[in-house]
Tab-separated table of C-alpha atoms and ligand atoms in Angstrom:
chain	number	residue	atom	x	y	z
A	1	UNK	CA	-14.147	-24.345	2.726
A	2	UNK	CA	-10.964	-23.629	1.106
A	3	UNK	CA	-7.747	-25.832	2.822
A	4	UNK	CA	-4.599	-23.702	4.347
A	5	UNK	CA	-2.412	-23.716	1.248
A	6	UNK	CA	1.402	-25.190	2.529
A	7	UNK	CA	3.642	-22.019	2.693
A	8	UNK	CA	6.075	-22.081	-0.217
A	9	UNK	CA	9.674	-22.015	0.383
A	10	UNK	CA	11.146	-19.181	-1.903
A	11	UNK	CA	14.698	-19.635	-0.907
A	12	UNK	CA	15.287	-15.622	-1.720
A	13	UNK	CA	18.448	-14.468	-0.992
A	14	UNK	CA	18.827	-11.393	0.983
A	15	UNK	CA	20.532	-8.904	-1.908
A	16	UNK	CA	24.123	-8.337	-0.921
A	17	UNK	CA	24.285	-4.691	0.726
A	18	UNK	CA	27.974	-4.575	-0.430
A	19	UNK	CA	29.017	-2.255	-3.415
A	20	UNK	CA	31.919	-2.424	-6.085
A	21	UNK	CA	34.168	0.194	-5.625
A	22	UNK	CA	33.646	1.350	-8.792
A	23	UNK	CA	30.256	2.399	-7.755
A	24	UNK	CA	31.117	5.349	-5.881
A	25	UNK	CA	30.367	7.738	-8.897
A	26	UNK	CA	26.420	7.838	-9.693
A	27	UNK	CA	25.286	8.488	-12.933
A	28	UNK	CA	23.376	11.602	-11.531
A	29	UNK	CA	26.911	12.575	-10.420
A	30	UNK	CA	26.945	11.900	-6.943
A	31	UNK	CA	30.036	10.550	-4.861
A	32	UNK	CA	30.004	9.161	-1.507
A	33	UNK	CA	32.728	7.895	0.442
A	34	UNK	CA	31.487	6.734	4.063
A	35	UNK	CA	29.131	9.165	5.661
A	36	UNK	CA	30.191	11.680	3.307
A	37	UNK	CA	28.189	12.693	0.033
A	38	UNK	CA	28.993	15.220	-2.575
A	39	UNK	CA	26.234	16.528	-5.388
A	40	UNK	CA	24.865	19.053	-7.286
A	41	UNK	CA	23.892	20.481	-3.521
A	42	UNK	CA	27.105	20.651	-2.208
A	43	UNK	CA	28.653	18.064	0.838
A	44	UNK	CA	26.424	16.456	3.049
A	45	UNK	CA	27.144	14.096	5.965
A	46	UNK	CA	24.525	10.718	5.277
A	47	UNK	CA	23.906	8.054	8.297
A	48	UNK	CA	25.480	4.687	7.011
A	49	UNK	CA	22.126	3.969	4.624
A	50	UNK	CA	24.040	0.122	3.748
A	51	UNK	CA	23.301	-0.828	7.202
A	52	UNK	CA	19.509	-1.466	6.648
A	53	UNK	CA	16.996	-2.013	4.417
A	54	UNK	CA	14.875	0.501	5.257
A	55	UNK	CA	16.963	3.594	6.129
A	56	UNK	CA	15.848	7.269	6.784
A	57	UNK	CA	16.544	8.841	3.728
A	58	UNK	CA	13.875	10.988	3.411
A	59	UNK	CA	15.666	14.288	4.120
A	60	UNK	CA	17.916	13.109	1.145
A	61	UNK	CA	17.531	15.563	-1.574
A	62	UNK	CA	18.372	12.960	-3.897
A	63	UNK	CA	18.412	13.238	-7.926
A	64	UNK	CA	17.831	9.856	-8.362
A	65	UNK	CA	18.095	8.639	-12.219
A	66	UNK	CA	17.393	5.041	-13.533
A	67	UNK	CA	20.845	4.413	-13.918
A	68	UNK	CA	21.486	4.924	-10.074
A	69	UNK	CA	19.414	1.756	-9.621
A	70	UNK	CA	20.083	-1.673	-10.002
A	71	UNK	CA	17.334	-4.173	-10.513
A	72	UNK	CA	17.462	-7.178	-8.139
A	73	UNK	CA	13.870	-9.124	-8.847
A	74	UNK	CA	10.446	-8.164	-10.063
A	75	UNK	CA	8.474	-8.100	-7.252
A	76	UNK	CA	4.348	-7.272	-7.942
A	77	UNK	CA	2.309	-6.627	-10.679
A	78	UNK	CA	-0.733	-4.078	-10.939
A	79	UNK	CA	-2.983	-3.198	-13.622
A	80	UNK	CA	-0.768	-0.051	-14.562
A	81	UNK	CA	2.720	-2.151	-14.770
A	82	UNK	CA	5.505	-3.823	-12.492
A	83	UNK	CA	6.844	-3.122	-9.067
A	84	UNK	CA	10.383	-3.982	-8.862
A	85	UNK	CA	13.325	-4.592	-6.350
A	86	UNK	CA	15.764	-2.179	-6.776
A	87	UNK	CA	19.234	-1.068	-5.044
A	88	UNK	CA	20.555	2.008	-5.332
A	89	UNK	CA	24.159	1.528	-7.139
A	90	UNK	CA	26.393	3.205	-4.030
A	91	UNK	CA	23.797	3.575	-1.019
A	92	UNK	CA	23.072	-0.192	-1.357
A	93	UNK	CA	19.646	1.070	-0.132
A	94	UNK	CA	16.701	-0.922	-1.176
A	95	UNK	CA	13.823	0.450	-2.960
A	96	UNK	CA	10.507	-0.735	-4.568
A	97	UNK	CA	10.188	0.643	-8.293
A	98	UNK	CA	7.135	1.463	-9.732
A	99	UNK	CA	6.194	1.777	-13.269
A	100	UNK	CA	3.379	3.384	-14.885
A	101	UNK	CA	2.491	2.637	-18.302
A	102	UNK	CA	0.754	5.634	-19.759
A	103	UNK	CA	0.010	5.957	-23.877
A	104	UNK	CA	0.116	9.767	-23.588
A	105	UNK	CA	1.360	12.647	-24.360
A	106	UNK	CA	4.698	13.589	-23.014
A	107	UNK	CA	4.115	17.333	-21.560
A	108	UNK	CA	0.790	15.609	-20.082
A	109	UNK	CA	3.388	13.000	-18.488
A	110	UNK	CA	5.679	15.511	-16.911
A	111	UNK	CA	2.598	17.655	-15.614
A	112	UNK	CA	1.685	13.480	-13.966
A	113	UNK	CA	5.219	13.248	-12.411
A	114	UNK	CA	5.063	16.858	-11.080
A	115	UNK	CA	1.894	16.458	-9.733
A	116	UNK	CA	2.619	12.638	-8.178
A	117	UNK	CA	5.749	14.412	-6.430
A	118	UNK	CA	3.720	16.856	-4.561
A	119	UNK	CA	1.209	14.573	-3.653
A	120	UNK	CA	3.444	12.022	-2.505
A	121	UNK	CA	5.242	14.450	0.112
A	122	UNK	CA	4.363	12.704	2.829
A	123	UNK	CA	4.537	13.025	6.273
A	124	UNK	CA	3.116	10.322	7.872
A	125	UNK	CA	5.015	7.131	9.076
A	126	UNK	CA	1.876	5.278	8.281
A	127	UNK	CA	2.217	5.978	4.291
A	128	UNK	CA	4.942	4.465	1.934
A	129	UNK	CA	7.288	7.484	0.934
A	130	UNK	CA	7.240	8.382	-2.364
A	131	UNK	CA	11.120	9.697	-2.364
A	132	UNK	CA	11.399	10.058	-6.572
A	133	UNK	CA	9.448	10.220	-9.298
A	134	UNK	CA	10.276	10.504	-12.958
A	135	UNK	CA	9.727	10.401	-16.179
A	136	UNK	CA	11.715	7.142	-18.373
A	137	UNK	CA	11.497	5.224	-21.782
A	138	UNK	CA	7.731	6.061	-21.904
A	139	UNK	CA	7.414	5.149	-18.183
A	140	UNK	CA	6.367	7.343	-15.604
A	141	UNK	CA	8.555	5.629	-12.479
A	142	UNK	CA	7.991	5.814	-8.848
A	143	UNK	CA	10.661	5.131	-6.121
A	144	UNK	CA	8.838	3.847	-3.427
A	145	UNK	CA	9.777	2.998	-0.063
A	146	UNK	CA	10.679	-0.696	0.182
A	147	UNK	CA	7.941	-3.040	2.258
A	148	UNK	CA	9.632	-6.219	2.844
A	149	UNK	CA	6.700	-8.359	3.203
A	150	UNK	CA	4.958	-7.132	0.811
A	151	UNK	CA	1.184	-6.517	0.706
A	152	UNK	CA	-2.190	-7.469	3.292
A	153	UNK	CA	-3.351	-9.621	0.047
A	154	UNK	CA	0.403	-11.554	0.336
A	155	UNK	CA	-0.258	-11.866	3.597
A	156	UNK	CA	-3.699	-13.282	3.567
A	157	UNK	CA	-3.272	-15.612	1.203
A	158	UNK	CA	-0.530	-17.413	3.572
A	159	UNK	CA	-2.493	-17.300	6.997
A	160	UNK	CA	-6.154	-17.069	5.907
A	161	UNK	CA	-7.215	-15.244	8.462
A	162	UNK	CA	-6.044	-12.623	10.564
A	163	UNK	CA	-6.992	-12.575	14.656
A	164	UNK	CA	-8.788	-10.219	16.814
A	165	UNK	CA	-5.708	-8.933	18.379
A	166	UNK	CA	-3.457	-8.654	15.279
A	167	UNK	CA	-6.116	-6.901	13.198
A	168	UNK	CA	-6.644	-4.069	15.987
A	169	UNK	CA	-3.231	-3.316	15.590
A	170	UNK	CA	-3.233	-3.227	11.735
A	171	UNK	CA	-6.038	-1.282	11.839
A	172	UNK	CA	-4.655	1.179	14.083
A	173	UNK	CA	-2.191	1.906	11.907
A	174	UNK	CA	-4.038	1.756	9.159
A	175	UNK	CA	-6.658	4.500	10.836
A	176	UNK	CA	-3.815	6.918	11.652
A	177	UNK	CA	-2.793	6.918	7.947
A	178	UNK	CA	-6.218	7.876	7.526
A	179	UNK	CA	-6.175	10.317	9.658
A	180	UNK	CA	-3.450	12.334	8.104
A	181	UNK	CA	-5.455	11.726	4.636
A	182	UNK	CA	-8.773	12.769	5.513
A	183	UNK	CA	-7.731	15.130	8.447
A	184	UNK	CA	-4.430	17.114	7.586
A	185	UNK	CA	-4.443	16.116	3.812
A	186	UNK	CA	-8.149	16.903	3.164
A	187	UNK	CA	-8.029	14.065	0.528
A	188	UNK	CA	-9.764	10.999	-0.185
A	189	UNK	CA	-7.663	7.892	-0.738
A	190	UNK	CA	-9.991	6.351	-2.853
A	191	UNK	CA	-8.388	2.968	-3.412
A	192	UNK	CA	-8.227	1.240	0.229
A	193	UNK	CA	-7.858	-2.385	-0.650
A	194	UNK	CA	-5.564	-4.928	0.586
A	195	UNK	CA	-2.778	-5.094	-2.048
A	196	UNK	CA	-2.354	-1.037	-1.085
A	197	UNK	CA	-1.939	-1.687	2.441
A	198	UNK	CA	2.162	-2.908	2.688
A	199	UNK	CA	3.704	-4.127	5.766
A	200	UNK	CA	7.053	-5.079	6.984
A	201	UNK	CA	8.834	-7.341	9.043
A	202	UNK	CA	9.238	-4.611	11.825
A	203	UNK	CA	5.070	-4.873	11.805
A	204	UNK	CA	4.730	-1.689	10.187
A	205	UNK	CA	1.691	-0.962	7.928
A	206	UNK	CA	1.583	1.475	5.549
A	207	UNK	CA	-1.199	2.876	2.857
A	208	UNK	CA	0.291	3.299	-0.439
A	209	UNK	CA	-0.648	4.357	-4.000
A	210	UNK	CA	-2.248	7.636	-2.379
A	211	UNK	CA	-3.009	10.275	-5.059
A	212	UNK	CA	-2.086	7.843	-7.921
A	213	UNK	CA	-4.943	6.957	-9.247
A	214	UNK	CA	-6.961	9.940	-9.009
A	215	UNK	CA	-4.084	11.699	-10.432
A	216	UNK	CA	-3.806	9.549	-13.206
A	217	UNK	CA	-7.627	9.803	-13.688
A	218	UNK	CA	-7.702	13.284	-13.394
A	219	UNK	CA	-4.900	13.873	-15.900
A	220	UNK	CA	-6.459	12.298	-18.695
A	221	UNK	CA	-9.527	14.235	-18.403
A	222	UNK	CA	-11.396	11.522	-16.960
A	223	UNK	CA	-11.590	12.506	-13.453
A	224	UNK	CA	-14.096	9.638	-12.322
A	225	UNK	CA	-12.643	6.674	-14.461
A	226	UNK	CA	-11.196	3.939	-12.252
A	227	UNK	CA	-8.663	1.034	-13.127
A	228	UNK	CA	-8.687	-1.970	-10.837
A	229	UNK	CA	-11.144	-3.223	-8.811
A	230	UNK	CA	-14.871	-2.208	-7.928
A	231	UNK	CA	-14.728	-4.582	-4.686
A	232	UNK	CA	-14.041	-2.534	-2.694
A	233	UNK	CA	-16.115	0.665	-3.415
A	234	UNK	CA	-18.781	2.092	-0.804
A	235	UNK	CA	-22.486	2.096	-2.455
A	236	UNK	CA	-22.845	5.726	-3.372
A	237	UNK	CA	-19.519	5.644	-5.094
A	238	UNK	CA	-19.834	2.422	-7.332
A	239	UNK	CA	-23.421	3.612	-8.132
A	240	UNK	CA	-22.118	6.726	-9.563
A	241	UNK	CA	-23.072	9.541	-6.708
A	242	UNK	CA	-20.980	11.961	-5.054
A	243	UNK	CA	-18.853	10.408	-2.444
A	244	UNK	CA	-16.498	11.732	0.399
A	245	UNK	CA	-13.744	10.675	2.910
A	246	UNK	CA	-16.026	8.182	4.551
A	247	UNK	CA	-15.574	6.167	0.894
A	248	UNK	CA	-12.277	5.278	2.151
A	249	UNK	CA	-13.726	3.890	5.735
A	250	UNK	CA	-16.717	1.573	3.674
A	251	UNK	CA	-13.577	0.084	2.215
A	252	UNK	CA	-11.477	0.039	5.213
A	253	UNK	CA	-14.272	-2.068	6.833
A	254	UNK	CA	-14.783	-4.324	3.988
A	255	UNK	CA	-10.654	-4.956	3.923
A	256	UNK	CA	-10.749	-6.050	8.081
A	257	UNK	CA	-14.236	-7.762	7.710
A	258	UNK	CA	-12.407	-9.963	4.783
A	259	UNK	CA	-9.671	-10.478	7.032
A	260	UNK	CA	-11.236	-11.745	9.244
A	261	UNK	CA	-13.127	-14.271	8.197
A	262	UNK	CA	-10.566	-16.042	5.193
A	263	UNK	CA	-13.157	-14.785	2.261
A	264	UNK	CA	-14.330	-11.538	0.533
A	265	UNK	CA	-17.790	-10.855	1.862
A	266	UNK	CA	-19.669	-9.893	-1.218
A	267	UNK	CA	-19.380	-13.646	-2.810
A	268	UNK	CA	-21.347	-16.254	-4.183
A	269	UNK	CA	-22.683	-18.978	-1.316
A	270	UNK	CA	-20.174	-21.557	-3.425
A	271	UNK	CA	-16.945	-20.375	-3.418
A	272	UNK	CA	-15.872	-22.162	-6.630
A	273	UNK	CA	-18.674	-20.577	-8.591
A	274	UNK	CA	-15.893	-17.552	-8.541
A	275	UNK	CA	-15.754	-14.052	-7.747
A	276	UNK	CA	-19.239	-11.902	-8.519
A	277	UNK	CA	-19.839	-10.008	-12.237
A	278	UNK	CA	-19.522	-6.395	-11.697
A	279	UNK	CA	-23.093	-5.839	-12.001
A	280	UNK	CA	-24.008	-8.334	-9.550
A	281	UNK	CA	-21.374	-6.945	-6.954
A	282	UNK	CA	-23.007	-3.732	-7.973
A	283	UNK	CA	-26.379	-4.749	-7.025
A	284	UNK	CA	-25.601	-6.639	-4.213
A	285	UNK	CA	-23.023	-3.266	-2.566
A	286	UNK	CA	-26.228	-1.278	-3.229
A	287	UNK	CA	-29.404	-3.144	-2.774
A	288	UNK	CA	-28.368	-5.802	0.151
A	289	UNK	CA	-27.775	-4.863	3.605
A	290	UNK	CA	-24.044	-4.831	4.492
A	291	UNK	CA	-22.445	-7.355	5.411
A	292	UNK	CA	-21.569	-8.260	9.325
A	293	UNK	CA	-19.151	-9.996	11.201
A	294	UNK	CA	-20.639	-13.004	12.606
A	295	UNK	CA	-21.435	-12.382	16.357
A	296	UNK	CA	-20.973	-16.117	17.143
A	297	UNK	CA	-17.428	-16.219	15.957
A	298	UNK	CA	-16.133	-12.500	16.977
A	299	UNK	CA	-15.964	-10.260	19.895
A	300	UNK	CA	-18.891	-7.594	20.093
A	301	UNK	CA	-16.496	-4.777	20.398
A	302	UNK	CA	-15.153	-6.299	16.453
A	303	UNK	CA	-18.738	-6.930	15.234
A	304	UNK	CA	-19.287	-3.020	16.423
A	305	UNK	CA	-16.242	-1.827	14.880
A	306	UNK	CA	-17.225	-3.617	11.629
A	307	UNK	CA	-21.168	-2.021	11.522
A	308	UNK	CA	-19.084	1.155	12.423
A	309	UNK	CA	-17.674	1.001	8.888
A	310	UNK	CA	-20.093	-0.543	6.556
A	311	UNK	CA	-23.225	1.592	6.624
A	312	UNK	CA	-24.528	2.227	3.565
A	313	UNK	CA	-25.568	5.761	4.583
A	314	UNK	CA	-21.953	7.487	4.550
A	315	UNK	CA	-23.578	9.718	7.153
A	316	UNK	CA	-24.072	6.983	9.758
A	317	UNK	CA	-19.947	6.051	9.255
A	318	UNK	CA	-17.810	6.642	11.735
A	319	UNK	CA	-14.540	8.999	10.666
A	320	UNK	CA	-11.334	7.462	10.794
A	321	UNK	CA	-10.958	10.258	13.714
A	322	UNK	CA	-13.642	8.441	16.052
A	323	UNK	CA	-12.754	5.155	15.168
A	324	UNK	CA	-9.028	5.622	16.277
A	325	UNK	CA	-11.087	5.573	19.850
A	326	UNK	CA	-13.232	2.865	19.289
A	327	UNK	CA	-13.660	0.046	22.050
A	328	UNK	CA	-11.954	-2.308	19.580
A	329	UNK	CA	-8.479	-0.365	18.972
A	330	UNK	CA	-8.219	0.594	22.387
A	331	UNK	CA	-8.613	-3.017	23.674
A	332	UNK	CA	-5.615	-3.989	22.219
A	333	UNK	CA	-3.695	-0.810	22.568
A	334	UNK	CA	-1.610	-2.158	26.655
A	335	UNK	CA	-1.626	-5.411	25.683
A	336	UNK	CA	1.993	-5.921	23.420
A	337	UNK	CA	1.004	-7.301	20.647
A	338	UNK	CA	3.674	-7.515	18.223
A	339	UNK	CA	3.078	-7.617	14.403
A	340	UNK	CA	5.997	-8.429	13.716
A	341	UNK	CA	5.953	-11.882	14.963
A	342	UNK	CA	3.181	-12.548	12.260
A	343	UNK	CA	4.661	-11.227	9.110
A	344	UNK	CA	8.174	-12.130	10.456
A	345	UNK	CA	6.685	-15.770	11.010
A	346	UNK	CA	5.475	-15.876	6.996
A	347	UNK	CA	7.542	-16.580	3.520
A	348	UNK	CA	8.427	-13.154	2.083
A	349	UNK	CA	5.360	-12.546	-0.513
A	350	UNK	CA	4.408	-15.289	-2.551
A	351	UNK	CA	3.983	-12.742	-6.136
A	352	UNK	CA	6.790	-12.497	-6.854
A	353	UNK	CA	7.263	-12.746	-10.250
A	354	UNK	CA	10.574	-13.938	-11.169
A	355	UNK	CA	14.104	-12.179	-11.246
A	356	UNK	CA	15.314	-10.147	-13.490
A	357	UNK	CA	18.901	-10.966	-14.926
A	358	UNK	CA	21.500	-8.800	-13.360
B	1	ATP	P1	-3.871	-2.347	-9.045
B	1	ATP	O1	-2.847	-1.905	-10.012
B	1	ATP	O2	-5.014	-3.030	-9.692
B	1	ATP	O3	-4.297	-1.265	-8.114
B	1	ATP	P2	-2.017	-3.477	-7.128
B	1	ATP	O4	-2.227	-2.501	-6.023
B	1	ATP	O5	-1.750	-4.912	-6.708
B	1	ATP	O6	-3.254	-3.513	-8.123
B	1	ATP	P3	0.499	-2.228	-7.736
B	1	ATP	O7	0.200	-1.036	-6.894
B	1	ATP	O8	1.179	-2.002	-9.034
B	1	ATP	O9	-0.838	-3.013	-8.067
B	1	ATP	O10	1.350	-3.223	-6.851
B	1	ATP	C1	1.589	-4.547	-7.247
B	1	ATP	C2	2.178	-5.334	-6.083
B	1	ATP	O11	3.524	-4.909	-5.876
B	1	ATP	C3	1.479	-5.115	-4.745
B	1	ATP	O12	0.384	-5.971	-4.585
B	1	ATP	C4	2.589	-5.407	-3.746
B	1	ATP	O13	2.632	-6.788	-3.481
B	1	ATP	C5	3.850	-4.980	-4.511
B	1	ATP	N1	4.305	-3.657	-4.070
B	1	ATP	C6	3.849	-2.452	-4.494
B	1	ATP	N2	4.489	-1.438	-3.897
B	1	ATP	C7	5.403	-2.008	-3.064
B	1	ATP	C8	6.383	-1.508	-2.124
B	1	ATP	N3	6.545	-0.209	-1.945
B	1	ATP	N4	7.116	-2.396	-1.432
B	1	ATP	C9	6.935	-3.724	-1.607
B	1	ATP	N5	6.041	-4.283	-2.447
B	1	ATP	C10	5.282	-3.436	-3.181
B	2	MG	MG1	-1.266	-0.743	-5.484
């Protein structure tokens, strides 16, 4: 058994919301004074963004270049490039900034951004707002809504595990971003896993990195290629077949499951013998039966709400529709539980990679 790691004390200042003077003219050649904002769209009255780290600008029809943003810290790192703190020069709003390393073509770029942005036009509170996207120094750049606490893999490396209660209410959330994916979107996520599934300290979880990858894939003329990782993929999808929304809920399943219980379920029986070669997580996704939640240690209404997910047969998986109703979200749903209090409780992400000189 792995031993709770002691949480590290980051001493990370809050950034300063204030803003030099100076600062009222944007590079994209936007002025604000106060509430009021002048552009290339004429005046517009703004609520007072500086007042919170996550404001509502998503009606904003923002022309957001780099050289609105400040960088404050580096604060994740993926297999396509950095995520980074930024503040935007005169709203003092905080962002998270995403870059995209691609070695191609430029026009092929552009088409990327284009098709990112429509994508990305979300309207779901339960997925990370794409607000910009564009095209920089050989960088294809995403400004993402900021999640201050950073990913459910931040989160589970500080606490271990995750309790009944706490996880209905994640997953809730979690479902109705589904929802509006599979239901209203008519699109498969196709990378559930827990570093895309950001929270806050208001205990708000959020799906991001929707339409990214396939987009990416799907760009280069390699619709099925995947970067990242295979742990996470349902049976008929790592084995090659043709797979469907009910991909997304296999992984769902697999992310609560691992929650749960402090440890990735497909693993070796000795933990320090490391994480499984792709061909025996292969084999073991498609030839074992799935794994359970142990019914001495959980709630039957969690062990159902777990089998619910991980069926191999996709057929025999409950949508994220039905399981929005199932016995194990609603016994949660009157009784107050507050996220909040647990991610508010933790040290702000642990990956954070260093800061970036101002
Ligand atoms: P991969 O690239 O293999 O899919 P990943 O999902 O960890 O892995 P990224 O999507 O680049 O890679 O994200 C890296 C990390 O940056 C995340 O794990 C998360 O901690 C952080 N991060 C990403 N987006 C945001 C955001 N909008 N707000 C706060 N933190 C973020
Ligand atoms: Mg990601």
């Amino acid at each position: 058994m792995k031993t709770k790691k002691p949480l590290r004390q980051l001493n990370l200042a809050v950034p300063s919301q204030e803003k030099p003077v100076t600062d009222f003219l944007t590079a994209s050649g936007t002025f604000q004074d106060g509430d009021l904002l002048l552009n290339k769209q004429g005046l517009r009255l703004i609520s007072d963004a500086s007042s919170s780290q996550t404001p509502d600008v998503k009606d904003m029809d923002m022309q957001f270049t780099m050289e609105d943003f400040e960088i404050v810290k580096v604060i994740g790192k993926g297999s396509g490039g950095v995520v980074q703190l930024v503040r935007h020069k005169f709203l003092g709003t905080l962002f998270a900034l995403k870059g995209i390393q691609m070695n191609i073509q430029e026009t092929v770029r552009k088409q990327i951004v284009q098709e990112i942005k429509i994508n990305q036009a979300s309207q779901c509170p339960h997925i990370v707002v794409c607000y910009h996207s564009f095209y920089h120094n050989g960088i294809i750049s995403l400004v993402l809504e900021y999640m201050d606490r950073g990913s459910l893999a931040d989160i589970i490396k500080q606490v271990k595990t995750i309790l009944e209660p706490y996880l209905a209410v994640l997953c809730k959330q979690v479902l109705k971003g589904l929802v509006y994916l599979h239901h209203e979107r008519h699109v498969i996520h196709r990378d559930i896993k827990p570093s895309n599934l950001l929270v806050n300290h208001k205990g708000e979880v959020k799906i991001t990195d929707f339409g990214v990858s396939a987009v990416l894939a799907s760009s280069m003329g390699q619709r099925d290629t995947f970067v990242g990782t295979y742990n996470y993929m349902a049976p008929e999808r790592i084995s090659g077949g043709s797979y469907d929304y009910k991909s997304d809920i296999w992984s769902l399943g697999l992310v609560i499951l691992e929650c749960a219980i402090g440890y990735f379920p497909y693993t070796l029986t000795d933990i320090d013998d490391g994480p499984l070669s792709f061909y025996e997580l292969l084999q073991s996704i498609v030839e074992q039966p799935p794994p359970r939640a142990p019914s001495d240690q959980f709630s039957p209404e969690f062990c159902s709400f777990i089998s619910a997910c991980i069926q191999k047969d996709p057929i025999l998986r409950m949508s994220s529709l039905e399981l929005l109703s199932h016995p194990f979200i609603k016994k949660f749903e009157d009784k107050d539980v507050d996220l909040g209090i647990l991610f508010g409780s933790l040290d702000p992400p642990v990956n954070l990679v260093g800061y970036v000189a101002a």
